[in-house]
mmCIF file of C-alpha atoms and ligand atoms in Angstrom:
data_model
loop_
_atom_site.group_PDB
_atom_site.id
_atom_site.type_symbol
_atom_site.label_atom_id
_atom_site.label_comp_id
_atom_site.label_asym_id
_atom_site.label_seq_id
_atom_site.Cartn_x
_atom_site.Cartn_y
_atom_site.Cartn_z
ATOM 1 C CA UNK A 1079 2.224 22.048 -15.809
ATOM 2 C CA UNK A 1080 3.346 22.434 -12.187
ATOM 3 C CA UNK A 1081 6.641 21.514 -10.593
ATOM 4 C CA UNK A 1082 6.142 19.431 -7.477
ATOM 5 C CA UNK A 1083 8.726 18.241 -4.978
ATOM 6 C CA UNK A 1084 8.087 15.430 -2.522
ATOM 7 C CA UNK A 1085 9.683 12.611 -0.592
ATOM 8 C CA UNK A 1086 9.242 9.312 -2.431
ATOM 9 C CA UNK A 1087 10.370 6.271 -0.468
ATOM 10 C CA UNK A 1088 13.007 8.308 1.343
ATOM 11 C CA UNK A 1089 14.328 10.226 -1.677
ATOM 12 C CA UNK A 1090 13.433 13.790 -2.671
ATOM 13 C CA UNK A 1091 11.878 13.903 -6.130
ATOM 14 C CA UNK A 1092 11.205 17.025 -8.180
ATOM 15 C CA UNK A 1093 9.103 16.621 -11.317
ATOM 16 C CA UNK A 1094 6.880 18.581 -13.664
ATOM 17 C CA UNK A 1095 3.342 17.285 -13.873
ATOM 18 C CA UNK A 1096 -0.199 18.131 -14.799
ATOM 19 C CA UNK A 1097 -1.753 18.893 -11.384
ATOM 20 C CA UNK A 1098 -4.815 16.725 -12.080
ATOM 21 C CA UNK A 1099 -2.853 13.722 -13.286
ATOM 22 C CA UNK A 1100 -3.725 10.700 -11.135
ATOM 23 C CA UNK A 1101 -1.031 10.000 -8.554
ATOM 24 C CA UNK A 1102 -0.974 6.319 -9.568
ATOM 25 C CA UNK A 1103 -0.002 7.365 -13.109
ATOM 26 C CA UNK A 1104 2.681 9.768 -11.914
ATOM 27 C CA UNK A 1105 4.182 7.078 -9.695
ATOM 28 C CA UNK A 1106 3.917 4.159 -12.110
ATOM 29 C CA UNK A 1107 4.583 5.736 -15.484
ATOM 30 C CA UNK A 1108 6.651 8.859 -14.735
ATOM 31 C CA UNK A 1109 8.596 7.511 -11.761
ATOM 32 C CA UNK A 1110 8.554 3.768 -12.527
ATOM 33 C CA UNK A 1111 7.116 2.558 -9.212
ATOM 34 C CA UNK A 1112 5.575 -0.472 -10.900
ATOM 35 C CA UNK A 1113 4.886 -2.338 -7.633
ATOM 36 C CA UNK A 1114 1.787 -0.160 -7.283
ATOM 37 C CA UNK A 1115 -1.009 -1.992 -9.119
ATOM 38 C CA UNK A 1116 -4.134 -0.677 -10.759
ATOM 39 C CA UNK A 1117 -7.244 -2.806 -10.410
ATOM 40 C CA UNK A 1118 -10.507 -0.875 -10.466
ATOM 41 C CA UNK A 1119 -9.137 2.652 -10.938
ATOM 42 C CA UNK A 1120 -11.989 4.010 -8.837
ATOM 43 C CA UNK A 1121 -11.130 3.511 -5.185
ATOM 44 C CA UNK A 1122 -12.756 0.121 -4.645
ATOM 45 C CA UNK A 1123 -10.053 -2.571 -4.727
ATOM 46 C CA UNK A 1124 -7.041 -1.336 -2.755
ATOM 47 C CA UNK A 1125 -4.472 -2.590 -5.288
ATOM 48 C CA UNK A 1126 -3.001 0.916 -5.566
ATOM 49 C CA UNK A 1127 -2.682 1.862 -1.901
ATOM 50 C CA UNK A 1128 0.256 3.899 -0.659
ATOM 51 C CA UNK A 1129 0.997 5.895 2.483
ATOM 52 C CA UNK A 1130 0.606 9.651 2.038
ATOM 53 C CA UNK A 1131 1.928 11.480 5.089
ATOM 54 C CA UNK A 1132 1.431 8.280 7.110
ATOM 55 C CA UNK A 1133 -2.169 7.774 5.987
ATOM 56 C CA UNK A 1134 -3.363 4.869 3.845
ATOM 57 C CA UNK A 1135 -4.836 6.196 0.582
ATOM 58 C CA UNK A 1136 -5.834 4.914 -2.844
ATOM 59 C CA UNK A 1137 -3.374 6.488 -5.264
ATOM 60 C CA UNK A 1138 -5.918 6.197 -8.102
ATOM 61 C CA UNK A 1139 -8.087 8.798 -6.337
ATOM 62 C CA UNK A 1140 -5.384 11.388 -5.580
ATOM 63 C CA UNK A 1141 -4.411 14.256 -7.874
ATOM 64 C CA UNK A 1142 -0.639 14.577 -8.300
ATOM 65 C CA UNK A 1143 -0.778 18.329 -7.652
ATOM 66 C CA UNK A 1144 -1.685 17.903 -3.986
ATOM 67 C CA UNK A 1145 1.387 15.900 -3.016
ATOM 68 C CA UNK A 1146 3.792 18.839 -3.268
ATOM 69 C CA UNK A 1147 5.812 18.719 -0.014
ATOM 70 C CA UNK A 1148 4.340 15.381 1.061
ATOM 71 C CA UNK A 1149 5.927 12.111 2.156
ATOM 72 C CA UNK A 1150 4.968 9.097 0.041
ATOM 73 C CA UNK A 1151 5.775 5.524 1.018
ATOM 74 C CA UNK A 1152 5.110 2.738 -1.466
ATOM 75 C CA UNK A 1153 5.621 -1.010 -1.500
ATOM 76 C CA UNK A 1154 9.179 -0.294 -2.737
ATOM 77 C CA UNK A 1155 10.357 1.076 0.627
ATOM 78 C CA UNK A 1156 7.860 -0.767 2.840
ATOM 79 C CA UNK A 1157 9.078 -4.163 1.583
ATOM 80 C CA UNK A 1158 12.591 -3.289 2.821
ATOM 81 C CA UNK A 1159 11.529 -2.435 6.398
ATOM 82 C CA UNK A 1160 11.719 -5.102 9.144
ATOM 83 C CA UNK A 1161 7.915 -5.065 9.473
ATOM 84 C CA UNK A 1162 7.407 -5.200 5.702
ATOM 85 C CA UNK A 1163 9.786 -8.185 5.477
ATOM 86 C CA UNK A 1164 7.910 -9.978 8.287
ATOM 87 C CA UNK A 1165 4.596 -9.450 6.493
ATOM 88 C CA UNK A 1166 5.966 -10.732 3.182
ATOM 89 C CA UNK A 1167 7.497 -13.788 4.896
ATOM 90 C CA UNK A 1168 4.183 -14.499 6.640
ATOM 91 C CA UNK A 1169 2.280 -14.177 3.333
ATOM 92 C CA UNK A 1170 4.652 -16.775 1.853
ATOM 93 C CA UNK A 1171 4.474 -19.081 4.897
ATOM 94 C CA UNK A 1172 0.657 -19.010 5.086
ATOM 95 C CA UNK A 1173 0.033 -19.365 1.348
ATOM 96 C CA UNK A 1174 -1.505 -15.889 1.187
ATOM 97 C CA UNK A 1175 -0.376 -15.254 -2.402
ATOM 98 C CA UNK A 1176 -1.759 -16.846 -5.542
ATOM 99 C CA UNK A 1177 -1.699 -14.632 -8.658
ATOM 100 C CA UNK A 1178 -0.012 -11.892 -6.599
ATOM 101 C CA UNK A 1179 -1.878 -8.974 -8.126
ATOM 102 C CA UNK A 1180 -3.384 -7.810 -4.832
ATOM 103 C CA UNK A 1181 -0.270 -8.587 -2.804
ATOM 104 C CA UNK A 1182 1.552 -5.208 -2.885
ATOM 105 C CA UNK A 1183 -1.634 -3.437 -1.786
ATOM 106 C CA UNK A 1184 -2.336 -6.087 0.852
ATOM 107 C CA UNK A 1185 1.212 -5.755 2.213
ATOM 108 C CA UNK A 1186 1.021 -1.934 2.362
ATOM 109 C CA UNK A 1187 -2.417 -2.047 4.043
ATOM 110 C CA UNK A 1188 -1.247 -4.733 6.497
ATOM 111 C CA UNK A 1189 1.841 -2.660 7.310
ATOM 112 C CA UNK A 1190 -0.355 0.347 8.035
ATOM 113 C CA UNK A 1191 -2.773 -1.667 10.190
ATOM 114 C CA UNK A 1192 -0.012 -3.388 12.161
ATOM 115 C CA UNK A 1193 1.808 -0.106 12.778
ATOM 116 C CA UNK A 1194 -1.294 1.779 13.849
ATOM 117 C CA UNK A 1195 -3.193 -0.732 16.002
ATOM 118 C CA UNK A 1196 -2.417 -1.432 19.638
ATOM 119 C CA UNK A 1197 -4.221 -4.796 19.612
ATOM 120 C CA UNK A 1198 -5.586 -6.836 16.711
ATOM 121 C CA UNK A 1199 -8.049 -9.713 16.633
ATOM 122 C CA UNK A 1200 -8.776 -11.874 13.599
ATOM 123 C CA UNK A 1201 -12.110 -10.079 13.109
ATOM 124 C CA UNK A 1202 -10.451 -6.655 13.286
ATOM 125 C CA UNK A 1203 -7.858 -7.642 10.688
ATOM 126 C CA UNK A 1204 -10.610 -8.943 8.403
ATOM 127 C CA UNK A 1205 -12.529 -5.683 8.833
ATOM 128 C CA UNK A 1206 -9.519 -3.404 8.416
ATOM 129 C CA UNK A 1207 -8.404 -5.213 5.256
ATOM 130 C CA UNK A 1208 -11.914 -5.094 3.770
ATOM 131 C CA UNK A 1209 -10.899 -2.252 1.432
ATOM 132 C CA UNK A 1210 -8.464 -4.612 -0.307
ATOM 133 C CA UNK A 1211 -9.942 -7.112 -2.726
ATOM 134 C CA UNK A 1212 -8.358 -10.490 -3.471
ATOM 135 C CA UNK A 1213 -10.002 -12.590 -6.153
ATOM 136 C CA UNK A 1214 -7.896 -15.705 -5.481
ATOM 137 C CA UNK A 1215 -7.191 -16.621 -1.881
ATOM 138 C CA UNK A 1216 -10.556 -16.331 -0.149
ATOM 139 C CA UNK A 1217 -8.863 -14.036 2.416
ATOM 140 C CA UNK A 1218 -8.411 -16.633 5.186
ATOM 141 C CA UNK A 1219 -4.731 -17.183 4.487
ATOM 142 C CA UNK A 1220 -4.116 -13.420 4.285
ATOM 143 C CA UNK A 1221 -5.858 -12.796 7.608
ATOM 144 C CA UNK A 1222 -3.972 -15.686 9.249
ATOM 145 C CA UNK A 1223 -0.663 -14.300 7.943
ATOM 146 C CA UNK A 1224 -1.347 -10.822 9.331
ATOM 147 C CA UNK A 1225 -2.607 -12.269 12.625
ATOM 148 C CA UNK A 1226 0.609 -14.256 12.929
ATOM 149 C CA UNK A 1227 2.694 -11.081 12.512
ATOM 150 C CA UNK A 1228 0.449 -9.281 15.028
ATOM 151 C CA UNK A 1229 0.943 -12.096 17.556
ATOM 152 C CA UNK A 1230 4.702 -12.007 17.008
ATOM 153 C CA UNK A 1231 4.603 -8.268 17.759
ATOM 154 C CA UNK A 1232 2.584 -8.908 20.949
ATOM 155 C CA UNK A 1233 -0.553 -7.236 19.531
HETATM 156 S S1 LIG B 1120 -6.980 0.795 -8.437
HETATM 157 FE FE1 LIG B 1120 -7.147 2.205 -6.827
HETATM 158 S S2 LIG B 1120 -8.587 1.347 -5.475
HETATM 159 FE FE2 LIG B 1120 -8.583 -0.008 -7.179
HETATM 160 S S1 LIG B 1121 -3.653 -13.381 -4.892
HETATM 161 FE FE1 LIG B 1121 -4.703 -13.026 -6.767
HETATM 162 S S2 LIG B 1121 -5.879 -11.276 -6.354
HETATM 163 FE FE2 LIG B 1121 -5.065 -11.802 -4.436
#
């Protein structure tokens, strides 16, 4: 077991863990961040995405031991930011949520894309969200929601 210390959604957390435990399991089951979802468990669906030191990563592919000293942002803090709230409102307005399973990952990925792109077209949003799978909506409503937020931001 190793002791790791990191910033989780703005709070410093110190916890003992097996270094090769999957980060998704540490966050969900040891630290109760249940907004992170597990779909495929092998880096294909995007349900588990988080920001690790400002980069979008699949938490099912990360070993807990490497996040010592890192900054982690999950849906829990992102949904409280002005941009996160705008994305969630747009998802509701455009009917971009059905079962909701993909939604936390979609919101985190959209937040990352909107923060880190100077300009966004519909095609670029579709491409940049292609790592996130939705089995319900057919994607059009999600892309329109994100495009609406981008337009509101002048992107
Ligand atoms: S659960 Fe991590 S990418 Fe699917
Ligand atoms: S809304 Fe059901 S998987 Fe996307």
